[in-house]
């Protein structure tokens, strides 16, 4: 390792943990609420959908902010503030992570691995939110973008109301899944850091909001964060199964 993160290093104005905490707590709260709803009532589903859609944007954007903030802090420490901010700060986030792997860790940022794929999808989704552009309405848009419009399937003897509920729940679970993937992107990045740098303790420190108790030992915080990630995935999969959503 050419540049090593110092043991017991302290910085001021670090915000990655706070950004992640906002995203994680919003996702967790929305899953809690979804598990308690009467999912046969379309009015209830509509109200939940409107609230979730707002939180969905926040989760995606703040998860990305957590990643960018954490990577900036890590590289600034390893290179020194002056060297990093003068030479590397303007690079995009994937380029910065590439530097972490290739220069700091002398490893390969494997594009076939989950970390790269989760980050790629998250950044693409974030860009559609942050750089959203309105357009003049054109009826031709409806035909060109018909695949993006939820289709109400009334086959198999379903009433229109039942089919509408299923369509809405599919859309909701898509937002929940994307939100989880955003959280997981940051989690996988922190795991990669811990696998390469024994001094950083990224999972425990950056994901401390996932710990159910105030642990003294960093290893306990890391273990609890790992458990909470598995619990989130399990709860989402259970909801999909309950709602018969693929």
Coordinates of N, CA and C in Angstrom, one line a residue:
X1 N 0.8 -1.2 0.0 CA 0.0 0.0 0.0 C 0.9 1.2 0.0
X2 N 0.7 2.1 -1.0 CA 1.6 3.3 -1.1 C 1.2 4.4 -0.1
X3 N -0.1 4.5 0.2 CA -0.6 5.5 1.1 C -1.6 4.8 2.0
X4 N -1.3 4.9 3.3 CA -2.1 4.2 4.3 C -2.9 5.1 5.1
X5 N -4.2 4.8 5.4 CA -5.0 5.6 6.3 C -4.4 5.5 7.7
X6 N -4.1 6.6 8.3 CA -3.5 6.6 9.7 C -4.5 6.0 10.7
X7 N -3.9 5.3 11.7 CA -4.7 4.8 12.8 C -5.2 5.9 13.7
X8 N -6.5 5.8 14.1 CA -7.0 6.8 15.0 C -7.0 8.3 14.5
X9 N -7.2 8.4 13.2 CA -7.1 9.7 12.5 C -8.5 10.4 12.7
X10 N -8.4 11.8 12.9 CA -9.6 12.6 13.1 C -9.7 13.7 12.0
X11 N -10.9 13.9 11.5 CA -11.2 15.0 10.6 C -12.4 15.8 11.1
X12 N -12.5 17.0 10.6 CA -13.7 17.9 11.0 C -14.5 18.0 9.7
X13 N -15.8 18.3 9.9 CA -16.8 18.5 8.9 C -17.0 17.3 8.0
X14 N -16.9 16.1 8.6 CA -17.2 14.9 7.8 C -18.7 14.7 7.9
X15 N -19.4 14.3 6.8 CA -20.8 14.3 6.7 C -21.3 13.0 6.2
X16 N -20.5 12.1 5.7 CA -20.9 10.8 5.1 C -21.8 10.0 6.0
X17 N -21.5 9.9 7.2 CA -22.2 9.1 8.2 C -23.6 9.7 8.3
X18 N -23.7 11.1 8.4 CA -25.0 11.7 8.5 C -25.9 11.5 7.3
X19 N -25.3 11.6 6.1 CA -26.0 11.4 4.9 C -26.6 10.0 4.8
X20 N -25.7 9.0 5.2 CA -26.2 7.7 5.1 C -27.3 7.4 6.1
X21 N -27.2 8.0 7.3 CA -28.2 7.8 8.4 C -29.5 8.3 7.9
X22 N -29.6 9.5 7.2 CA -30.8 10.0 6.7 C -31.5 9.0 5.7
X23 N -30.6 8.5 4.8 CA -31.2 7.6 3.8 C -31.6 6.3 4.4
X24 N -30.8 5.7 5.3 CA -31.2 4.4 5.9 C -32.4 4.5 6.8
X25 N -32.5 5.6 7.6 CA -33.7 5.7 8.4 C -35.0 5.9 7.6
X26 N -34.9 6.7 6.5 CA -36.1 6.8 5.7 C -36.5 5.5 5.1
X27 N -35.6 4.7 4.6 CA -35.9 3.4 4.0 C -36.5 2.5 5.1
X28 N -35.9 2.4 6.2 CA -36.4 1.6 7.3 C -37.8 2.0 7.7
X29 N -38.0 3.3 7.8 CA -39.4 3.8 8.2 C -40.4 3.4 7.2
X30 N -40.1 3.5 5.9 CA -41.0 3.2 4.9 C -41.3 1.7 4.8
X31 N -40.3 0.9 5.1 CA -40.6 -0.5 5.2 C -41.5 -0.9 6.3
X32 N -41.2 -0.2 7.5 CA -42.1 -0.4 8.7 C -43.5 -0.1 8.4
X33 N -43.7 1.0 7.7 CA -45.1 1.5 7.4 C -45.7 0.6 6.4
X34 N -45.0 0.1 5.4 CA -45.6 -0.7 4.4 C -46.0 -2.1 5.0
X35 N -45.3 -2.6 5.9 CA -45.6 -3.8 6.6 C -46.9 -3.7 7.4
X36 N -47.2 -2.5 7.8 CA -48.4 -2.4 8.7 C -49.7 -1.9 7.9
X37 N -49.6 -1.7 6.6 CA -50.7 -1.1 5.9 C -51.7 -2.2 5.5
X38 N -53.0 -1.7 5.3 CA -54.0 -2.6 4.7 C -53.8 -2.4 3.2
X39 N -53.2 -3.4 2.6 CA -52.8 -3.3 1.2 C -53.9 -3.7 0.2
X40 N -55.1 -3.8 0.7 CA -56.3 -4.0 -0.2 C -57.1 -2.7 -0.4
X41 N -56.7 -1.6 0.3 CA -57.3 -0.4 0.2 C -56.5 0.6 -0.7
X42 N -57.1 0.9 -1.9 CA -56.4 1.7 -2.9 C -56.1 3.1 -2.4
X43 N -57.0 3.7 -1.6 CA -56.7 5.0 -1.1 C -55.5 5.0 -0.2
X44 N -55.4 4.0 0.7 CA -54.3 3.9 1.6 C -53.0 3.7 0.8
X45 N -53.0 2.9 -0.2 CA -51.9 2.6 -1.1 C -51.5 3.9 -1.8
X46 N -52.4 4.7 -2.3 CA -52.1 5.9 -3.0 C -51.4 6.9 -2.1
X47 N -51.9 7.1 -0.9 CA -51.3 8.0 0.1 C -49.9 7.6 0.4
X48 N -49.7 6.3 0.6 CA -48.4 5.7 0.9 C -47.4 6.0 -0.3
X49 N -47.9 5.7 -1.5 CA -47.1 5.9 -2.7 C -46.6 7.3 -2.9
X50 N -47.5 8.3 -2.6 CA -47.1 9.7 -2.7 C -46.0 10.0 -1.8
X51 N -46.1 9.6 -0.5 CA -45.1 9.8 0.5 C -43.8 9.1 0.2
X52 N -43.9 7.8 -0.2 CA -42.7 7.1 -0.5 C -42.0 7.7 -1.7
X53 N -42.7 8.1 -2.7 CA -42.0 8.7 -3.9 C -41.1 9.9 -3.5
X54 N -41.6 10.7 -2.6 CA -40.7 11.8 -2.1 C -39.5 11.3 -1.4
X55 N -39.7 10.3 -0.5 CA -38.6 9.8 0.3 C -37.6 9.0 -0.6
X56 N -38.2 8.4 -1.7 CA -37.4 7.6 -2.6 C -36.3 8.5 -3.2
X57 N -36.7 9.7 -3.6 CA -35.7 10.7 -4.2 C -34.6 11.0 -3.2
X58 N -35.1 11.3 -1.9 CA -34.1 11.6 -0.9 C -33.1 10.5 -0.6
X59 N -33.6 9.3 -0.5 CA -32.8 8.1 -0.3 C -31.7 7.9 -1.3
X60 N -32.1 8.1 -2.6 CA -31.2 7.9 -3.7 C -30.1 9.0 -3.7
X61 N -30.6 10.3 -3.5 CA -29.6 11.4 -3.5 C -28.7 11.3 -2.3
X62 N -29.2 11.1 -1.1 CA -28.4 11.1 0.1 C -27.5 9.9 0.1
X63 N -27.9 8.8 -0.4 CA -27.0 7.6 -0.5 C -25.8 8.0 -1.3
X64 N -26.0 8.6 -2.4 CA -24.9 9.1 -3.3 C -24.0 10.1 -2.6
X65 N -24.6 11.0 -1.9 CA -23.9 12.0 -1.2 C -23.0 11.4 -0.2
X66 N -23.5 10.3 0.5 CA -22.7 9.6 1.5 C -21.5 9.0 0.9
X67 N -21.7 8.4 -0.3 CA -20.5 7.8 -1.0 C -19.5 8.8 -1.4
X68 N -20.0 9.9 -2.0 CA -19.1 10.9 -2.5 C -18.3 11.6 -1.4
X69 N -19.0 11.8 -0.3 CA -18.4 12.5 0.9 C -17.3 11.5 1.5
X70 N -17.7 10.3 1.6 CA -16.8 9.3 2.2 C -15.5 9.1 1.4
X71 N -15.7 9.0 0.0 CA -14.5 8.8 -0.9 C -13.6 10.0 -0.8
X72 N -14.2 11.2 -0.8 CA -13.4 12.5 -0.8 C -12.6 12.5 0.5
X73 N -13.2 12.2 1.6 CA -12.5 12.2 2.9 C -11.4 11.2 2.9
X74 N -11.7 10.0 2.4 CA -10.7 8.9 2.5 C -9.5 9.3 1.6
X75 N -9.7 9.7 0.4 CA -8.6 10.1 -0.5 C -7.8 11.3 0.0
X76 N -8.5 12.3 0.6 CA -7.8 13.4 1.1 C -6.9 13.1 2.2
X77 N -7.3 12.1 3.1 CA -6.4 11.7 4.2 C -5.2 10.9 3.6
X78 N -5.5 10.0 2.7 CA -4.4 9.2 2.1 C -3.4 10.0 1.3
X79 N -3.8 11.0 0.6 CA -2.9 11.8 -0.3 C -2.5 13.1 0.4
X80 N -3.2 13.6 1.4 CA -3.1 14.9 2.0 C -4.1 15.8 1.4
X81 N -4.7 16.7 2.2 CA -5.7 17.6 1.7 C -5.2 18.4 0.5
X82 N -4.1 19.0 0.6 CA -3.5 19.9 -0.5 C -3.4 19.1 -1.8
X83 N -2.7 17.9 -1.8 CA -2.5 17.2 -3.0 C -3.8 16.7 -3.6
X84 N -4.8 16.2 -2.7 CA -6.0 15.7 -3.3 C -6.9 16.8 -3.9
X85 N -7.1 17.9 -3.1 CA -8.1 18.9 -3.6 C -7.5 19.7 -4.7
X86 N -6.2 19.8 -4.9 CA -5.6 20.5 -6.0 C -5.6 19.6 -7.3
X87 N -5.6 18.3 -7.2 CA -5.4 17.5 -8.3 C -6.5 16.5 -8.7
X88 N -7.2 16.0 -7.7 CA -8.2 14.9 -7.9 C -9.6 15.3 -7.6
X89 N -9.9 16.4 -7.0 CA -11.3 16.7 -6.5 C -12.3 16.8 -7.6
X90 N -11.9 17.2 -8.8 CA -12.8 17.4 -9.9 C -13.1 16.1 -10.7
X91 N -12.5 15.0 -10.3 CA -12.8 13.8 -11.0 C -14.2 13.3 -10.6
X92 N -14.8 12.5 -11.4 CA -16.1 11.9 -11.0 C -15.9 10.8 -10.0
X93 N -17.0 10.4 -9.4 CA -16.9 9.5 -8.3 C -16.3 8.1 -8.7
X94 N -16.7 7.6 -9.9 CA -16.1 6.3 -10.3 C -14.6 6.4 -10.5
X95 N -14.2 7.5 -11.1 CA -12.7 7.7 -11.2 C -12.0 7.8 -9.9
X96 N -12.6 8.4 -8.9 CA -12.0 8.5 -7.6 C -11.9 7.1 -6.9
X97 N -13.0 6.3 -7.1 CA -13.0 4.9 -6.5 C -11.9 4.1 -7.3
X98 N -11.8 4.3 -8.6 CA -10.7 3.6 -9.3 C -9.4 4.0 -8.8
X99 N -9.1 5.2 -8.4 CA -7.9 5.6 -7.8 C -7.7 4.9 -6.4
X100 N -8.7 4.8 -5.7 CA -8.7 4.0 -4.4 C -8.1 2.6 -4.6
X101 N -8.7 1.9 -5.6 CA -8.3 0.6 -5.9 C -6.9 0.5 -6.5
X102 N -6.7 1.2 -7.5 CA -5.4 1.1 -8.3 C -4.2 1.7 -7.6
X103 N -4.4 2.9 -7.0 CA -3.2 3.6 -6.5 C -3.1 3.3 -5.0
X104 N -4.1 3.5 -4.2 CA -4.0 3.3 -2.8 C -3.8 1.8 -2.4
X105 N -4.6 1.0 -3.0 CA -4.6 -0.4 -2.6 C -3.9 -1.3 -3.6
X106 N -3.4 -0.8 -4.7 CA -2.7 -1.6 -5.8 C -3.5 -2.8 -6.1
X107 N -4.8 -2.6 -6.4 CA -5.8 -3.7 -6.7 C -6.6 -3.3 -8.0
X108 N -7.5 -4.1 -8.4 CA -8.3 -3.8 -9.6 C -9.7 -3.6 -9.2
X109 N -10.3 -2.5 -9.7 CA -11.7 -2.2 -9.5 C -12.5 -3.0 -10.5
X110 N -12.9 -4.2 -10.1 CA -13.4 -5.2 -11.0 C -14.9 -4.8 -11.4
X111 N -15.1 -4.5 -12.7 CA -16.4 -4.1 -13.2 C -17.4 -5.2 -13.3
X112 N -17.0 -6.4 -13.0 CA -17.9 -7.5 -13.0 C -18.5 -7.8 -11.6
X113 N -18.0 -7.1 -10.6 CA -18.4 -7.3 -9.2 C -19.6 -6.5 -8.9
X114 N -20.2 -6.9 -7.8 CA -21.4 -6.3 -7.3 C -21.2 -4.8 -7.0
X115 N -20.1 -4.5 -6.4 CA -19.8 -3.1 -6.0 C -19.9 -2.1 -7.2
X116 N -19.2 -2.5 -8.2 CA -19.3 -1.6 -9.4 C -20.7 -1.5 -10.0
X117 N -21.4 -2.6 -10.1 CA -22.7 -2.6 -10.6 C -23.7 -1.8 -9.8
X118 N -23.7 -2.0 -8.5 CA -24.5 -1.2 -7.6 C -24.2 0.3 -7.7
X119 N -23.0 0.6 -7.7 CA -22.6 2.1 -7.9 C -23.0 2.6 -9.2
X120 N -22.8 1.9 -10.3 CA -23.1 2.3 -11.6 C -24.6 2.6 -11.7
X121 N -25.5 1.7 -11.2 CA -26.9 1.9 -11.3 C -27.4 3.0 -10.4
X122 N -26.8 3.2 -9.2 CA -27.2 4.2 -8.3 C -26.8 5.6 -8.9
X123 N -25.6 5.8 -9.5 CA -25.2 7.0 -10.0 C -26.1 7.4 -11.2
X124 N -26.5 6.4 -12.0 CA -27.3 6.7 -13.2 C -28.7 7.1 -12.7
X125 N -29.3 6.5 -11.7 CA -30.6 6.9 -11.1 C -30.5 8.3 -10.5
X126 N -29.4 8.5 -9.7 CA -29.3 9.8 -9.1 C -29.2 10.9 -10.1
X127 N -28.5 10.7 -11.2 CA -28.5 11.7 -12.3 C -29.8 12.1 -12.9
X128 N -30.7 11.0 -13.0 CA -32.0 11.3 -13.6 C -32.8 12.2 -12.6
X129 N -32.6 12.1 -11.3 CA -33.3 12.9 -10.3 C -32.7 14.3 -10.2
X130 N -31.4 14.4 -10.1 CA -30.7 15.6 -9.9 C -30.7 16.5 -11.1
X131 N -30.6 15.9 -12.3 CA -30.6 16.6 -13.6 C -31.9 16.5 -14.3
X132 N -33.0 16.3 -13.6 CA -34.3 16.2 -14.3 C -34.7 17.4 -15.0
X133 N -35.2 17.2 -16.2 CA -35.6 18.3 -17.1 C -37.1 18.1 -17.5
X134 N -37.9 19.1 -17.3 CA -39.3 19.1 -17.8 C -39.3 19.3 -19.3
X135 N -40.4 18.8 -19.9 CA -40.6 19.0 -21.3 C -42.0 19.4 -21.7
X136 N -42.1 20.0 -22.8 CA -43.4 20.4 -23.3 C -44.2 19.1 -23.6
X137 N -45.5 19.1 -23.2 CA -46.3 17.9 -23.4 C -46.5 17.7 -24.9
X138 N -46.3 16.4 -25.3 CA -46.6 16.0 -26.6 C -47.2 14.6 -26.6
X139 N -48.3 14.4 -27.3 CA -49.0 13.1 -27.2 C -48.1 12.0 -27.8
X140 N -47.2 12.4 -28.6 CA -46.3 11.3 -29.2 C -45.4 10.7 -28.0
X141 N -45.2 11.5 -26.9 CA -44.5 11.0 -25.8 C -45.1 9.7 -25.2
X142 N -46.4 9.7 -25.2 CA -47.1 8.6 -24.6 C -46.8 7.3 -25.3
X143 N -46.7 7.3 -26.6 CA -46.4 6.1 -27.4 C -44.9 5.7 -27.3
X144 N -44.1 6.8 -27.3 CA -42.6 6.5 -27.2 C -42.2 6.0 -25.8
X145 N -42.9 6.4 -24.8 CA -42.6 6.0 -23.4 C -43.6 5.1 -22.8
X146 N -44.3 4.4 -23.6 CA -45.4 3.5 -23.0 C -44.9 2.4 -22.1
X147 N -43.6 2.0 -22.3 CA -43.1 1.0 -21.4 C -42.9 1.5 -20.0
X148 N -42.8 2.8 -19.8 CA -42.5 3.4 -18.5 C -43.9 3.6 -17.8
X149 N -45.0 3.5 -18.4 CA -46.3 3.7 -17.8 C -46.8 2.4 -17.3
X150 N -47.2 2.4 -16.0 CA -47.7 1.1 -15.4 C -48.9 0.6 -16.2
X151 N -48.9 -0.7 -16.5 CA -50.0 -1.3 -17.2 C -51.0 -2.0 -16.2
X152 N -52.2 -1.7 -16.3 CA -53.2 -2.3 -15.5 C -53.7 -3.6 -16.2
X153 N -53.2 -4.8 -15.6 CA -53.5 -6.1 -16.2 C -54.8 -6.7 -15.5
X154 N -55.8 -6.8 -16.3 CA -57.1 -7.3 -15.7 C -57.4 -8.7 -16.1
X155 N -56.3 -9.4 -16.5 CA -56.5 -10.9 -16.9 C -56.6 -11.7 -15.6
X156 N -56.8 -13.0 -15.8 CA -57.0 -14.0 -14.7 C -58.2 -13.6 -13.9
X157 N -59.2 -13.0 -14.4 CA -60.4 -12.8 -13.7 C -60.4 -11.7 -12.7
X158 N -59.3 -10.9 -12.7 CA -59.2 -9.8 -11.7 C -60.1 -8.6 -12.1
X159 N -60.7 -8.0 -11.0 CA -61.4 -6.8 -11.3 C -60.4 -5.6 -11.5
X160 N -60.9 -4.5 -12.1 CA -60.0 -3.4 -12.4 C -59.4 -2.9 -11.1
X161 N -60.1 -2.9 -10.0 CA -59.6 -2.4 -8.7 C -58.5 -3.3 -8.2
X162 N -58.7 -4.6 -8.3 CA -57.6 -5.5 -7.9 C -56.4 -5.4 -8.7
X163 N -56.6 -5.2 -10.0 CA -55.4 -5.1 -10.9 C -54.7 -3.8 -10.6
X164 N -55.5 -2.7 -10.3 CA -54.9 -1.4 -10.0 C -54.0 -1.5 -8.8
X165 N -54.5 -2.2 -7.7 CA -53.7 -2.4 -6.5 C -52.4 -3.1 -6.8
X166 N -52.5 -4.2 -7.6 CA -51.3 -5.0 -7.9 C -50.3 -4.1 -8.7
X167 N -50.8 -3.3 -9.6 CA -49.9 -2.5 -10.4 C -49.2 -1.4 -9.5
X168 N -49.9 -0.8 -8.6 CA -49.4 0.2 -7.7 C -48.3 -0.5 -6.7
X169 N -48.6 -1.7 -6.2 CA -47.7 -2.3 -5.3 C -46.4 -2.7 -6.0
X170 N -46.5 -3.1 -7.3 CA -45.3 -3.4 -8.1 C -44.4 -2.2 -8.2
X171 N -45.1 -1.0 -8.5 CA -44.3 0.2 -8.6 C -43.7 0.6 -7.2
X172 N -44.4 0.4 -6.2 CA -43.9 0.7 -4.8 C -42.7 -0.2 -4.5
X173 N -42.8 -1.5 -4.8 CA -41.7 -2.4 -4.4 C -40.5 -2.1 -5.3
X174 N -40.7 -1.6 -6.5 CA -39.6 -1.2 -7.3 C -38.8 0.0 -6.7
X175 N -39.5 0.9 -6.1 CA -38.9 2.0 -5.4 C -38.2 1.6 -4.2
X176 N -38.8 0.6 -3.4 CA -38.2 0.1 -2.2 C -36.9 -0.7 -2.6
X177 N -37.0 -1.5 -3.6 CA -35.8 -2.2 -4.0 C -34.7 -1.3 -4.5
X178 N -35.0 -0.3 -5.3 CA -33.9 0.6 -5.7 C -33.3 1.4 -4.5
X179 N -34.2 1.7 -3.5 CA -33.7 2.3 -2.3 C -32.7 1.4 -1.5
X180 N -33.1 0.2 -1.4 CA -32.2 -0.8 -0.7 C -30.9 -0.9 -1.5
X181 N -31.0 -1.0 -2.8 CA -29.8 -1.1 -3.6 C -28.8 0.1 -3.4
X182 N -29.4 1.3 -3.2 CA -28.6 2.5 -2.9 C -27.9 2.4 -1.6
X183 N -28.6 1.9 -0.6 CA -28.1 1.7 0.7 C -26.9 0.6 0.6
X184 N -27.2 -0.4 -0.1 CA -26.2 -1.5 -0.3 C -25.0 -1.0 -1.0
X185 N -25.1 -0.1 -1.9 CA -23.9 0.4 -2.6 C -22.9 1.0 -1.7
X186 N -23.4 1.8 -0.7 CA -22.5 2.4 0.3 C -22.0 1.3 1.2
X187 N -22.8 0.4 1.6 CA -22.4 -0.7 2.4 C -21.2 -1.5 1.8
X188 N -21.4 -1.8 0.5 CA -20.4 -2.6 -0.2 C -19.1 -1.8 -0.4
X189 N -19.2 -0.5 -0.6 CA -18.0 0.3 -0.6 C -17.2 0.3 0.7
X190 N -18.0 0.4 1.8 CA -17.3 0.4 3.1 C -16.7 -1.0 3.4
X191 N -17.3 -2.0 2.9 CA -16.8 -3.4 3.1 C -15.5 -3.5 2.3
X192 N -15.4 -2.9 1.1 CA -14.2 -3.0 0.2 C -13.1 -2.2 0.9
X193 N -13.4 -1.1 1.5 CA -12.4 -0.3 2.3 C -11.8 -1.1 3.4
X194 N -12.7 -1.8 4.2 CA -12.2 -2.6 5.3 C -11.4 -3.8 4.9
X195 N -11.7 -4.3 3.7 CA -10.9 -5.5 3.2 C -9.5 -5.0 2.8
X196 N -9.4 -3.8 2.5 CA -8.1 -3.3 2.0 C -7.3 -2.5 3.0
X197 N -8.0 -1.9 4.0 CA -7.3 -1.0 4.9 C -7.8 -1.3 6.3
X198 N -6.9 -1.9 7.1 CA -7.2 -2.4 8.4 C -7.4 -1.2 9.4
X199 N -7.0 0.0 9.0 CA -7.2 1.1 10.0 C -8.5 1.9 9.8
X200 N -9.3 1.7 8.8 CA -10.4 2.5 8.5 C -11.7 2.2 9.3
X201 N -12.0 0.9 9.4 CA -13.2 0.4 10.1 C -14.4 1.1 9.5
X202 N -14.5 1.1 8.2 CA -15.6 1.9 7.6 C -17.0 1.4 7.8
X203 N -17.2 0.1 7.8 CA -18.5 -0.4 8.1 C -19.1 0.0 9.4
X204 N -18.2 -0.2 10.5 CA -18.7 0.1 11.8 C -18.9 1.6 12.0
X205 N -18.0 2.4 11.5 CA -18.1 3.8 11.8 C -19.0 4.5 10.9
X206 N -19.1 4.2 9.6 CA -19.9 4.9 8.6 C -21.4 4.4 8.7
X207 N -21.6 3.2 9.2 CA -22.9 2.6 9.3 C -23.4 2.5 10.7
X208 N -22.8 3.3 11.6 CA -23.1 3.2 13.0 C -24.6 3.4 13.3
X209 N -25.3 4.1 12.5 CA -26.8 4.3 12.7 C -27.6 3.0 12.7
X210 N -27.0 2.0 12.1 CA -27.6 0.7 12.0 C -27.5 -0.2 13.2
X211 N -26.6 0.3 14.1 CA -26.4 -0.5 15.4 C -27.5 -0.3 16.3
X212 N -28.0 -1.4 16.9 CA -29.2 -1.3 17.8 C -28.8 -0.8 19.2
X213 N -27.6 -0.8 19.5 CA -27.1 -0.3 20.8 C -25.8 0.5 20.6
X214 N -25.5 1.3 21.6 CA -24.2 2.0 21.5 C -23.1 1.1 21.9
X215 N -22.5 0.5 21.0 CA -21.4 -0.4 21.2 C -20.1 0.3 21.5
X216 N -19.3 -0.3 22.3 CA -18.0 0.3 22.6 C -16.9 -0.2 21.6
X217 N -17.1 -1.5 21.2 CA -16.1 -2.1 20.3 C -16.6 -1.9 18.9
X218 N -15.6 -1.5 18.0 CA -16.0 -1.2 16.6 C -16.4 -2.5 15.9
X219 N -15.8 -3.6 16.3 CA -16.1 -4.9 15.6 C -17.6 -5.3 15.8
X220 N -18.1 -4.9 17.0 CA -19.5 -5.2 17.3 C -20.4 -4.3 16.5
X221 N -20.0 -3.1 16.2 CA -20.8 -2.2 15.4 C -20.8 -2.7 13.9
X222 N -19.7 -3.2 13.5 CA -19.6 -3.8 12.1 C -20.5 -5.0 12.0
X223 N -20.4 -5.9 13.0 CA -21.3 -7.1 13.0 C -22.7 -6.7 12.9
X224 N -23.1 -5.7 13.7 CA -24.5 -5.3 13.8 C -25.0 -4.7 12.4
X225 N -24.1 -3.9 11.8 CA -24.4 -3.4 10.5 C -24.6 -4.4 9.5
X226 N -23.8 -5.5 9.5 CA -23.9 -6.6 8.6 C -25.3 -7.3 8.8
X227 N -25.7 -7.5 10.0 CA -26.9 -8.1 10.4 C -28.1 -7.3 9.9
X228 N -28.0 -6.0 10.1 CA -29.1 -5.1 9.7 C -29.3 -5.1 8.2
X229 N -28.2 -5.2 7.4 CA -28.3 -5.2 6.0 C -29.0 -6.5 5.5
X230 N -28.7 -7.6 6.2 CA -29.4 -8.9 5.9 C -30.8 -8.9 6.2
X231 N -31.1 -8.2 7.4 CA -32.5 -8.1 7.8 C -33.3 -7.3 6.8
X232 N -32.8 -6.2 6.3 CA -33.5 -5.3 5.4 C -33.8 -6.1 4.1
X233 N -32.8 -6.9 3.6 CA -33.0 -7.7 2.4 C -34.1 -8.7 2.6
X234 N -34.0 -9.4 3.8 CA -35.0 -10.4 4.1 C -36.4 -9.8 4.2
X235 N -36.6 -8.6 4.8 CA -37.9 -8.0 4.9 C -38.5 -7.6 3.6
X236 N -37.6 -7.1 2.7 CA -38.0 -6.8 1.3 C -38.5 -8.0 0.6
X237 N -37.7 -9.1 0.7 CA -38.0 -10.3 0.0 C -39.3 -10.9 0.5
X238 N -39.5 -10.8 1.8 CA -40.8 -11.3 2.4 C -42.0 -10.5 1.9
X239 N -41.8 -9.1 1.8 CA -42.9 -8.3 1.3 C -43.2 -8.7 -0.2
X240 N -42.2 -8.9 -1.0 CA -42.4 -9.3 -2.4 C -43.2 -10.7 -2.4
X241 N -42.8 -11.6 -1.6 CA -43.4 -12.9 -1.6 C -44.9 -12.7 -1.1
X242 N -45.1 -11.9 -0.1 CA -46.5 -11.7 0.5 C -47.4 -11.1 -0.6
X243 N -46.8 -10.1 -1.3 CA -47.6 -9.4 -2.3 C -47.5 -10.1 -3.7
X244 N -46.8 -11.2 -3.8 CA -46.7 -12.0 -5.0 C -46.1 -11.1 -6.1
X245 N -45.1 -10.4 -5.7 CA -44.3 -9.6 -6.7 C -43.0 -10.2 -7.0
X246 N -42.7 -10.3 -8.2 CA -41.4 -10.9 -8.7 C -40.3 -9.9 -8.6

